CSV table of C-alpha atoms in Angstrom, one decimal:
chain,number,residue,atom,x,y,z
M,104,UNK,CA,73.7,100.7,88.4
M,105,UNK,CA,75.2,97.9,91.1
M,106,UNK,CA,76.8,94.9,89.4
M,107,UNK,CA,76.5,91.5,91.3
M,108,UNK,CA,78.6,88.5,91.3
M,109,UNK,CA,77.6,85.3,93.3
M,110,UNK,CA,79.7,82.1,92.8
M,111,UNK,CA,81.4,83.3,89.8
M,112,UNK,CA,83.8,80.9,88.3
M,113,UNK,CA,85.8,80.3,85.6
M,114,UNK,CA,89.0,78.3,84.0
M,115,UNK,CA,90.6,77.8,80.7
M,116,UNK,CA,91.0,74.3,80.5
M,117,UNK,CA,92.6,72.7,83.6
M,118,UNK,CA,93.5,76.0,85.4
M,119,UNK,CA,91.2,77.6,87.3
M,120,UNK,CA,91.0,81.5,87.0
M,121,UNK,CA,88.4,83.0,89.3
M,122,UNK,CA,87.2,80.5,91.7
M,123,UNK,CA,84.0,80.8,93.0
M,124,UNK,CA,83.3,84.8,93.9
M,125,UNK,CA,81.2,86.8,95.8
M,126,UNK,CA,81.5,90.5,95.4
M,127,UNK,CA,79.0,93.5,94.5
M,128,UNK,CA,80.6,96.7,93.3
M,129,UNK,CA,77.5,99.2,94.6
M,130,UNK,CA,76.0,101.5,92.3
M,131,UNK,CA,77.5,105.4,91.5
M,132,UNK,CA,81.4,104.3,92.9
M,133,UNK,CA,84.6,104.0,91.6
M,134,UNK,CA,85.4,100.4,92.8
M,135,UNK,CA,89.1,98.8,91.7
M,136,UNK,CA,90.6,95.5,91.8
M,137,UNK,CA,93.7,95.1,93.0
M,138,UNK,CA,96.3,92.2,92.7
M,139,UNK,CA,99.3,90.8,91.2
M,140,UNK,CA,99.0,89.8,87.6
M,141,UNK,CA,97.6,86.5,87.0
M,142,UNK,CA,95.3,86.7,90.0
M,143,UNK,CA,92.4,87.0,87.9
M,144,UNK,CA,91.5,90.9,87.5
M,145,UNK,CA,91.1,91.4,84.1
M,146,UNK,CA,89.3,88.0,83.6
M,147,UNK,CA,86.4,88.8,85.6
M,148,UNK,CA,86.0,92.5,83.8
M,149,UNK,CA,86.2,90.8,80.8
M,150,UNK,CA,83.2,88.7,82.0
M,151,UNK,CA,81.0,92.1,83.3
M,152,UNK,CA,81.9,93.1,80.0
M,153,UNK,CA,80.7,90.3,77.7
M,154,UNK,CA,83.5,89.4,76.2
M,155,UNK,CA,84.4,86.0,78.0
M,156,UNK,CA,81.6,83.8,79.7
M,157,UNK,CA,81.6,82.5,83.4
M,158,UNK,CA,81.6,78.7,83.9
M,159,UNK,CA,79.6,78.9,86.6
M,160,UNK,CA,77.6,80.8,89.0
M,161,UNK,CA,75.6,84.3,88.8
M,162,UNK,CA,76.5,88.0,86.9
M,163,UNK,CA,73.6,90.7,87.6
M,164,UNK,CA,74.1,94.2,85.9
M,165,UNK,CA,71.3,96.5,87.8
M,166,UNK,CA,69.4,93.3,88.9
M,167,UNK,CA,69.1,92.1,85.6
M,168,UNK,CA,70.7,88.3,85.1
M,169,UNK,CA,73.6,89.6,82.6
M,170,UNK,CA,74.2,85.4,81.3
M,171,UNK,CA,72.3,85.8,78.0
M,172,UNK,CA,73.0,89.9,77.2
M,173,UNK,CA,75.5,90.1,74.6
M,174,UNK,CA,78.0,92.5,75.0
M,175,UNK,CA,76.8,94.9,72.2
M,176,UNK,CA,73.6,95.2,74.3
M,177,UNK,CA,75.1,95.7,78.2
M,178,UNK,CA,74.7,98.5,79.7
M,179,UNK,CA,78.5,98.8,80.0
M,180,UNK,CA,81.6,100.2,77.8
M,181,UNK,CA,85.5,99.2,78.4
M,182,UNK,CA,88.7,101.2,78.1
M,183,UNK,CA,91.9,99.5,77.6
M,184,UNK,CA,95.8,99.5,78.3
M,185,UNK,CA,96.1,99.6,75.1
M,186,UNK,CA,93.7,102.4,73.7
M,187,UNK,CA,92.5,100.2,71.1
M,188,UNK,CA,92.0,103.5,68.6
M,189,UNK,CA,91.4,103.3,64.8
M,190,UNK,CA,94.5,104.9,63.4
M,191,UNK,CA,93.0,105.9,60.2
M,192,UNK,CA,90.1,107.9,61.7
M,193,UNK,CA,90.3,111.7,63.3
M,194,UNK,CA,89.9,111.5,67.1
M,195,UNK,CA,86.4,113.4,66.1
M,196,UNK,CA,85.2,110.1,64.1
M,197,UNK,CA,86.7,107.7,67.0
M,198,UNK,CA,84.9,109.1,69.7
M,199,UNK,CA,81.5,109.3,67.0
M,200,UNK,CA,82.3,105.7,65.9
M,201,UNK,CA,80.0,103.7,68.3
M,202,UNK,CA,77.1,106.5,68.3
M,203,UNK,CA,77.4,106.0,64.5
M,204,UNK,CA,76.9,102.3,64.6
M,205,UNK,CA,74.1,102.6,66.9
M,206,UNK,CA,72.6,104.5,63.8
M,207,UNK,CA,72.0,108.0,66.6
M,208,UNK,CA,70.7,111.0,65.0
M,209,UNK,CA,73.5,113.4,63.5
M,210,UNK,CA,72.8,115.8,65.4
M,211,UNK,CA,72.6,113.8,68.3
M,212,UNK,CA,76.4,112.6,67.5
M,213,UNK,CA,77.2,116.0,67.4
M,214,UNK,CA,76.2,117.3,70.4
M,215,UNK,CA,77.3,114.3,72.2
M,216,UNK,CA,80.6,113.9,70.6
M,217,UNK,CA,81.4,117.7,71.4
M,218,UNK,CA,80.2,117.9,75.0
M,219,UNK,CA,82.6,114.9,75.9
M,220,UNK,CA,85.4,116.1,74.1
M,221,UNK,CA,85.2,119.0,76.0
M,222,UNK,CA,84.5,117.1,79.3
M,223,UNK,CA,88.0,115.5,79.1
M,224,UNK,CA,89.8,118.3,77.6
M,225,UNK,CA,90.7,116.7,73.9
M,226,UNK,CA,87.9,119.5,71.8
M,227,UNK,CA,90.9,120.9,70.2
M,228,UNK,CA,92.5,117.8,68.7
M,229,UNK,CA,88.8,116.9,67.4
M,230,UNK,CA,91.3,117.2,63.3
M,231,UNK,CA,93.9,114.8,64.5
M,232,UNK,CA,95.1,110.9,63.9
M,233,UNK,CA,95.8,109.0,66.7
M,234,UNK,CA,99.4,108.9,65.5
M,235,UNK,CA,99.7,112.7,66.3
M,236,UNK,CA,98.9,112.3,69.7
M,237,UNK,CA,100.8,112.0,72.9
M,238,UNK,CA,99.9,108.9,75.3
M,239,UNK,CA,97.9,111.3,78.1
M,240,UNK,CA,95.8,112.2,74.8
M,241,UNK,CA,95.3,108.9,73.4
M,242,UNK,CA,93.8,107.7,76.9
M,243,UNK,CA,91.7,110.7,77.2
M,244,UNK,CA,90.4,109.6,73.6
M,245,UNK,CA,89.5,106.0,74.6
M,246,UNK,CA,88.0,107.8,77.5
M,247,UNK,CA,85.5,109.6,75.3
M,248,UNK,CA,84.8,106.7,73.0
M,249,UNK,CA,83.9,104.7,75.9
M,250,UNK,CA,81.9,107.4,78.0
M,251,UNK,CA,80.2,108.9,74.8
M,252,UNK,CA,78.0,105.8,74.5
M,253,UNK,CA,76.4,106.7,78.1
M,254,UNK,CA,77.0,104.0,79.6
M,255,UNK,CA,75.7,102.8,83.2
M,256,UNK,CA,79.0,100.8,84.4
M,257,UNK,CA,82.6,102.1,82.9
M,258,UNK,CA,85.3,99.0,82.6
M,259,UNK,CA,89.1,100.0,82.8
M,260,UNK,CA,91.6,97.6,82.4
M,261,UNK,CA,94.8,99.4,84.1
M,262,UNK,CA,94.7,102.2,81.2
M,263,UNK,CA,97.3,104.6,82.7
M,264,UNK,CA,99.9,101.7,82.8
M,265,UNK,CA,101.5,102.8,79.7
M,266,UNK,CA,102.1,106.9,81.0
M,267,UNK,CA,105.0,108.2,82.7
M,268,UNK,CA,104.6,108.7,86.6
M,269,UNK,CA,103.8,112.4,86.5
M,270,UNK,CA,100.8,112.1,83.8
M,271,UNK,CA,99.6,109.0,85.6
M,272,UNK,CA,99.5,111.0,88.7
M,273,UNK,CA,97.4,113.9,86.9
M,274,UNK,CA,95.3,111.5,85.1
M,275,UNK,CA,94.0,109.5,88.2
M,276,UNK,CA,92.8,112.8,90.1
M,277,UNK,CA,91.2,113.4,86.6
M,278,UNK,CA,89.5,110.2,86.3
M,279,UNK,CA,88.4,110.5,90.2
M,280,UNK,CA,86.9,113.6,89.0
M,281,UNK,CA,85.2,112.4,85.6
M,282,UNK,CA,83.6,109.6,88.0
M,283,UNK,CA,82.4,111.9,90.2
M,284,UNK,CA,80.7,114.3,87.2
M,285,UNK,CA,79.3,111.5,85.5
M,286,UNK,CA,78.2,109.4,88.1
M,287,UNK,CA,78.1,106.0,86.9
M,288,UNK,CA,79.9,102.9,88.5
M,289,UNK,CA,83.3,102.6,87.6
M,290,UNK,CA,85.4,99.1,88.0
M,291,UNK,CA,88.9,99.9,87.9
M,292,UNK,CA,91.5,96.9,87.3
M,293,UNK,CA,94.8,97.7,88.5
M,294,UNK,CA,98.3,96.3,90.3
M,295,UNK,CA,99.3,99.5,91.2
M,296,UNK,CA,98.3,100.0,94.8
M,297,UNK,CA,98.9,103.5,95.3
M,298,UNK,CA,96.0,103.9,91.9
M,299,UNK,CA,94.0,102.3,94.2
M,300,UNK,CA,94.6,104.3,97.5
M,301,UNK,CA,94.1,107.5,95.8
M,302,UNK,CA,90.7,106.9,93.7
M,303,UNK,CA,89.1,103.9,95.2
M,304,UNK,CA,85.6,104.6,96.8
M,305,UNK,CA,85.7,100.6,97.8
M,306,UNK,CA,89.2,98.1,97.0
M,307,UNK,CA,88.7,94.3,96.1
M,308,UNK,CA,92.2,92.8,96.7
M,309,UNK,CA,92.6,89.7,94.9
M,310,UNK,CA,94.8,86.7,95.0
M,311,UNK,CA,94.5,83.5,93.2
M,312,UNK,CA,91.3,83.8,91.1
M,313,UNK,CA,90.1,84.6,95.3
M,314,UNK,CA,88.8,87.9,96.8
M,315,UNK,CA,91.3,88.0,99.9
M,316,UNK,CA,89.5,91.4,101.4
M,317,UNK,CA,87.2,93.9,100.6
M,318,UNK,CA,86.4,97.5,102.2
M,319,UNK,CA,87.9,101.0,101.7
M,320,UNK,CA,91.1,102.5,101.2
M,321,UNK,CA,91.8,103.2,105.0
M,322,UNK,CA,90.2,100.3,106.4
M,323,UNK,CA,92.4,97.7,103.7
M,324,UNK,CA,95.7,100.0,104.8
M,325,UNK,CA,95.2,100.7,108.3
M,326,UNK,CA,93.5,96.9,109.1
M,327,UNK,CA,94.7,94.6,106.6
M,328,UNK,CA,93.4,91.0,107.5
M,329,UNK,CA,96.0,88.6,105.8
M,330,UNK,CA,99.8,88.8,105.1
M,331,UNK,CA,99.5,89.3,101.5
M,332,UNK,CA,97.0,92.0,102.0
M,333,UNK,CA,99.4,94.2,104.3
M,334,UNK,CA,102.4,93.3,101.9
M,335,UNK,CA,100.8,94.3,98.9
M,336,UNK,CA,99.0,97.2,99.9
M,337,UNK,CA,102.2,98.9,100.9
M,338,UNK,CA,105.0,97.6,103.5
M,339,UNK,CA,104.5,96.3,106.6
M,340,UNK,CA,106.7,94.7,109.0
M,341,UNK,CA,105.3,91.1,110.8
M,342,UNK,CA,106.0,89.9,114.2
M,343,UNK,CA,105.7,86.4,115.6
M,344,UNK,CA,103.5,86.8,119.1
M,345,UNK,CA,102.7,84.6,121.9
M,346,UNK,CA,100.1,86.1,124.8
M,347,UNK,CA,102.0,86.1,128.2
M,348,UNK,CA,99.2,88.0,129.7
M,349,UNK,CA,95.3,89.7,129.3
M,350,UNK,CA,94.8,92.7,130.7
M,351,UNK,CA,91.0,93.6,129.7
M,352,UNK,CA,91.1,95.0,125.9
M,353,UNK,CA,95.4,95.1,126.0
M,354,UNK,CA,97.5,92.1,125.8
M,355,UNK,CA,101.1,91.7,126.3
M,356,UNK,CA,102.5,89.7,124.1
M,357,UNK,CA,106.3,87.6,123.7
M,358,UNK,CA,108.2,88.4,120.5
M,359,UNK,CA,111.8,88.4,118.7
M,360,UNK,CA,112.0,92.1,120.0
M,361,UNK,CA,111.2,91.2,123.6
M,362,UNK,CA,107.7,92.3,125.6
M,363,UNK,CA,104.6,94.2,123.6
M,364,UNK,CA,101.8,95.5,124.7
M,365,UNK,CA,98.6,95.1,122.4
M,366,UNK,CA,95.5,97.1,121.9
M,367,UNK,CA,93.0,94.7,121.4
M,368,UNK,CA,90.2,96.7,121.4
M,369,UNK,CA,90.2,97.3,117.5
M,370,UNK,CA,90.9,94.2,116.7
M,371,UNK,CA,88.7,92.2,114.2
M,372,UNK,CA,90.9,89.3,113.5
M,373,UNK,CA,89.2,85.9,115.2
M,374,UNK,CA,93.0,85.2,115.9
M,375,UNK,CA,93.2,87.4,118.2
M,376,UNK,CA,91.6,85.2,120.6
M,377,UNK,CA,94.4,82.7,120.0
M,378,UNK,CA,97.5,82.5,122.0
M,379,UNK,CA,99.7,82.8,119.2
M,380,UNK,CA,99.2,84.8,116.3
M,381,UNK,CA,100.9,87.4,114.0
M,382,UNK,CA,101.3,91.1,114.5
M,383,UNK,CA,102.2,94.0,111.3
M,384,UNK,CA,102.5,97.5,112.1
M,385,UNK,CA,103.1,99.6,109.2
M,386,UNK,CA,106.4,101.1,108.8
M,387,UNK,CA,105.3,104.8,109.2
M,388,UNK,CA,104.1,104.4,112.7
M,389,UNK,CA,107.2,102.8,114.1
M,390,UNK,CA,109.2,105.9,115.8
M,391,UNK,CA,113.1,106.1,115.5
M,392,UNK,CA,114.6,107.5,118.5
M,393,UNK,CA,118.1,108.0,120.3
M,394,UNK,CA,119.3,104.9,121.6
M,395,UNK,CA,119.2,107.0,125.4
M,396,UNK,CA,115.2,106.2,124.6
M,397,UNK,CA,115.3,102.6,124.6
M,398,UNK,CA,114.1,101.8,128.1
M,399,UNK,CA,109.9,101.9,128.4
M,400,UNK,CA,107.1,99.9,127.5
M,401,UNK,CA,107.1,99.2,123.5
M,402,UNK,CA,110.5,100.3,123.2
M,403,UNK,CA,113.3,98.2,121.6
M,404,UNK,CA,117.0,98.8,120.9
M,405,UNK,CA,117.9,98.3,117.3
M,406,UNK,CA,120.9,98.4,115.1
M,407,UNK,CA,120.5,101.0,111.6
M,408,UNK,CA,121.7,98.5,108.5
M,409,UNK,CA,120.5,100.4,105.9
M,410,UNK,CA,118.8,103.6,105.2
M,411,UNK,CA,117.5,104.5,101.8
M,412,UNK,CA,117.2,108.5,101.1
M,413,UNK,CA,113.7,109.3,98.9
M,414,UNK,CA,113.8,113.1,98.7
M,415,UNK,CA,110.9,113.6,101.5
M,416,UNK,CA,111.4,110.2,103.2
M,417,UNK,CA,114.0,107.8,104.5
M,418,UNK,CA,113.8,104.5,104.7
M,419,UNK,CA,115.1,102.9,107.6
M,420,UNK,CA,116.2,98.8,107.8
M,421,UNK,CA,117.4,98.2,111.6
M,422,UNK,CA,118.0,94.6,113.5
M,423,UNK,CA,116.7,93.6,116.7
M,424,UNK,CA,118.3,90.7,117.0
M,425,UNK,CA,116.9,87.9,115.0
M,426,UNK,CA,114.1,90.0,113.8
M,427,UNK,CA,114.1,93.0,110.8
M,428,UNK,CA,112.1,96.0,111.4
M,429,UNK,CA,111.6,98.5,109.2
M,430,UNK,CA,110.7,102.4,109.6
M,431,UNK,CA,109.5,105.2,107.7
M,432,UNK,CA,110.2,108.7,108.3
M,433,UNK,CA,109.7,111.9,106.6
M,434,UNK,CA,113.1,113.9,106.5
M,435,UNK,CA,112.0,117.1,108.4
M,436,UNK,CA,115.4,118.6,109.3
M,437,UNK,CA,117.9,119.7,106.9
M,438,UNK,CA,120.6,117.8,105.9
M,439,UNK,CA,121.1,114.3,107.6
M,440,UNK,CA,118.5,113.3,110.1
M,441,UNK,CA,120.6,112.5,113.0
M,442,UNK,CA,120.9,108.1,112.0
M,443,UNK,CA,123.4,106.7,110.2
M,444,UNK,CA,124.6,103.1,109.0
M,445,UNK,CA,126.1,100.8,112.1
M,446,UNK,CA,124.9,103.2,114.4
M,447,UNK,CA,122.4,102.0,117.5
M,448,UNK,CA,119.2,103.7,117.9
M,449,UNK,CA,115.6,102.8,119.6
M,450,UNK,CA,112.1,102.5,118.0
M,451,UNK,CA,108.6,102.6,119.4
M,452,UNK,CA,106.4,100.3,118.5
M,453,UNK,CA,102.7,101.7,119.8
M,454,UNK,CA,99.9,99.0,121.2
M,455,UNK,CA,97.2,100.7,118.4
M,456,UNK,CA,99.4,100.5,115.7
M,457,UNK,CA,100.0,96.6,116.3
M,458,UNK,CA,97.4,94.8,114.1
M,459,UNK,CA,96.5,91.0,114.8
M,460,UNK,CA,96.3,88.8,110.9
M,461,UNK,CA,94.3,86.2,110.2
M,462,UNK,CA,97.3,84.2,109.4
């Protein structure tokens, strides 16, 4: 089922927390928020969830005004950072423990209780304390306590933040997947942008108790509307424009780095109707070339300060004069990949891969 928020608001004592949203996460997707800590993300699950009560404004779970539900009776079951396990019960009698307090049939329990343990892999630790667990086994746990219950929205308040990098990678493909068995709305809270880029159906970025843009992964990554969006969700490198010049959908613009030509076609911003206005390209779509390159349209001459070695990238910081651009490549040669520190170069900056902000 969709959940529904309309004018949401809500502050513990003078400081305002979420400030007036609007935002439905659409029924049968895995929806996350995104932001910074503080900005308000695990505040407004805790609200969906029951457990802490809007000020003001509206909170519909499947249609159904959500205000006077108590959170024992939604339609909705959290997972935590923390696990929140019993230790003195077997992972068996943890994942049982709500089904058990709903007063279900045993056998009921049983079937339940075994066909989820299965679903996320944990059927052979059924004997086992929490304590004897690793942390990948302890989430998939809380996973099964949670999902046991059958619920029709799933809450998860960043609950791989406490893995190492490898498991976390692992576990997001399997939560994806779990989503996509189950299919129930998820709402995934999370700082981690790359989480969000690889199992979002739909991204709410958040800033300041505020919903600073909505859409999908490609559409928040590939058209960011706001400078803390395009920073955020990734690098991105941001160039002061004036329009000399309209040419139909292309514009060329003044800069630090000298002349650019604009696709304007694709452009959603309302700025870009202004004569002045900000551009961001990502890093990956800026080309590094020979400096012999450097003459052409979209094609500035650049100093290498710094480059950064990742295994199957290298970071690239170069100065135009006053301005910093950096570049992205992935290290396809072997060995070095032909630009060093102090040395000059060129980079291409194409007109499609210049977005206009709001700001």
């Amino acid at each position: 089922m969709d959940v529904r928020l309309e004018r949401l608001s809500k502050s513990f004592g003078a400081n305002p927390v979420l400030k007036s949203l609007d935002l439905t996460f659409p029924e049968r997707r895995f929806v996350t928020l995104l932001g910074p800590s503080g900005c308000g993300k695990t505040t407004l699950l805790r609200i969906i969830g029951g457990l802490d009560m809007a000020d003001e404004g509206t909170l519909r779970i499947g249609g159904v005004d959500a205000r006077e539900i108590p959170a024992h009776k939604r339609p909705v079951n959290t997972v935590f950072q923390s696990y929140a396990l019993f230790p003195h019960l077997t992972v068996w009698e943890n994942v049982a423990f709500g089904l058990k307090m709903k007063r279900v049939a045993a056998a009921e329990v049983e079937r339940r209780v075994a066909a989820v343990m299965e679903m996320v892999e944990i059927a052979e630790f059924a004997g086992r304390k929490p304590a004897q667990l690793s942390g990948g086994q302890k989430q998939r746990v809380a996973l099964a306590r949670a999902i046991v219950n059958e619920p029709q929205v799933l809450l998860l308040d960043e609950p791989l933040g406490a893995l190492d990098l490898k498991l976390r990678k692992q576990l997001q493909v399997e939560l994806l997947g779990l989503q996509r068995r189950l299919g129930i709305t998820f709402i995934y809270v999370t700082h981690d942008q790359e989480e969000a880029l690889v199992m979002s159906d739909r991204i709410a970025v958040m800033r300041a108790g505020r919903i600073e843009q909505v859409g999908d992964a490609e559409a928040l990554y590939e058209r960011p509307r706001t400078r803390f969006v395009g920073q955020f969700l990734g690098s991105v490198n941001l160039i002061d424009a004036t329009v000399v010049r309209r040419d139909g959908q292309q514009a060329v613009v003044q800069t630090e780095v000298g002349e650019l030509r604009v696709d304007m076609a694709g452009q959603t911003s309302p700025a870009a109707l202004q004569e002045t206005f900000t551009l961001a390209i990502r890093p990956e779509k800026v080309t590094l070339c020979p400096p012999t390159e450097a003459a052409g349209e979209n094609r500035v001459r650049v100093r290498v300060e710094e480059l950064i070695y990742i295994g199957s990238e290298t970071h690239y910081i170069l100065r135009a004069g006053a301005q910093t651009l950096s570049v992205e490549m992935m290290n396809v040669k072997v060995g070095s990949q032909g630009f060093d520190i102090g040395q000059d170069a060129a980079v291409y900056l194409p007109p499609g891969g210049l977005i206009v902000l709001d700001d």
